[in-house]
Amino acid sequence: MDELLAVAKAKGILLPQLGPQPPHRIPTFLRLPNWLYSRLGHKIDPQARSSMWQDLCDGRETEIEFLNGAVVRLGEAARVP
């Protein structure tokens, strides 16, 4: 996520806010201690599933390589370490 934020900033890409927190706060949220994260994260719909989870359950290849590869290529072009 840190790399994605750095690349987006370098390339002038505005990331959409998909939840209650803006994208730049997500890395901080993910680094919280488990006890605090679980208290704050309880607001997440327990039935929510990621597309990667759905792909894995259905035996499909995930889009991780495609997504991460795009971030790496854009980062290299913008000289983001």
XYZ file of C-alpha atoms in Angstrom:
81
model
C 0.000 0.000 0.000
C 2.861 2.377 0.775
C 4.316 1.754 -2.674
C 0.962 2.331 -4.338
C 0.509 5.637 -2.507
C 4.032 6.778 -3.450
C 3.517 5.882 -7.115
C 0.092 7.534 -7.225
C 1.542 10.723 -5.735
C 4.499 10.730 -8.142
C 2.252 10.166 -11.166
C -0.474 12.582 -10.049
C -3.055 9.812 -9.733
C -5.961 10.534 -7.389
C -6.969 7.309 -5.663
C -10.680 6.944 -4.898
C -11.942 6.668 -1.353
C -13.745 3.319 -1.215
C -14.570 3.278 2.483
C -14.767 5.556 5.489
C -11.028 6.363 5.446
C -9.078 8.130 2.701
C -6.455 5.968 0.967
C -3.493 7.684 2.658
C -4.715 6.509 6.097
C -5.035 2.828 5.229
C -1.358 1.877 5.880
C -1.571 3.357 9.386
C -4.796 1.468 10.040
C -3.230 -1.810 8.858
C -0.240 -1.339 11.189
C -2.377 -1.045 14.319
C -1.933 -3.698 17.020
C -4.352 -6.607 16.557
C -6.410 -5.723 19.639
C -7.022 -2.196 18.365
C -7.486 -3.169 14.725
C -10.123 -5.741 15.670
C -12.046 -3.156 17.709
C -12.035 -0.671 14.847
C -12.437 -3.294 12.143
C -15.624 -4.717 13.626
C -17.496 -2.181 11.544
C -16.488 -4.062 8.399
C -19.291 -6.228 7.027
C -18.499 -9.790 8.179
C -19.910 -11.130 4.893
C -17.607 -8.951 2.763
C -15.111 -10.877 0.638
C -12.354 -9.626 -1.611
C -12.157 -10.500 -5.278
C -8.915 -12.365 -4.514
C -10.766 -14.521 -1.963
C -13.449 -15.255 -4.562
C -10.800 -16.152 -7.164
C -9.035 -18.526 -4.774
C -12.295 -20.222 -3.761
C -13.253 -20.689 -7.396
C -9.813 -22.013 -8.384
C -9.099 -19.042 -10.636
C -5.804 -17.220 -11.008
C -5.784 -14.009 -8.976
C -5.069 -10.576 -10.394
C -2.231 -9.945 -7.915
C 0.523 -10.216 -10.526
C -1.355 -7.893 -12.867
C -2.041 -5.265 -10.180
C 1.365 -5.396 -8.504
C 3.082 -5.421 -11.885
C 1.266 -2.235 -12.872
C 2.388 -0.509 -9.663
C 5.986 -1.658 -10.212
C 6.042 -0.481 -13.840
C 4.572 2.917 -12.966
C 6.958 3.222 -10.015
C 9.965 2.477 -12.193
C 8.809 5.039 -14.754
C 8.416 7.657 -12.003
C 11.681 6.588 -10.316
C 9.879 5.689 -7.090
C 12.124 3.377 -5.037
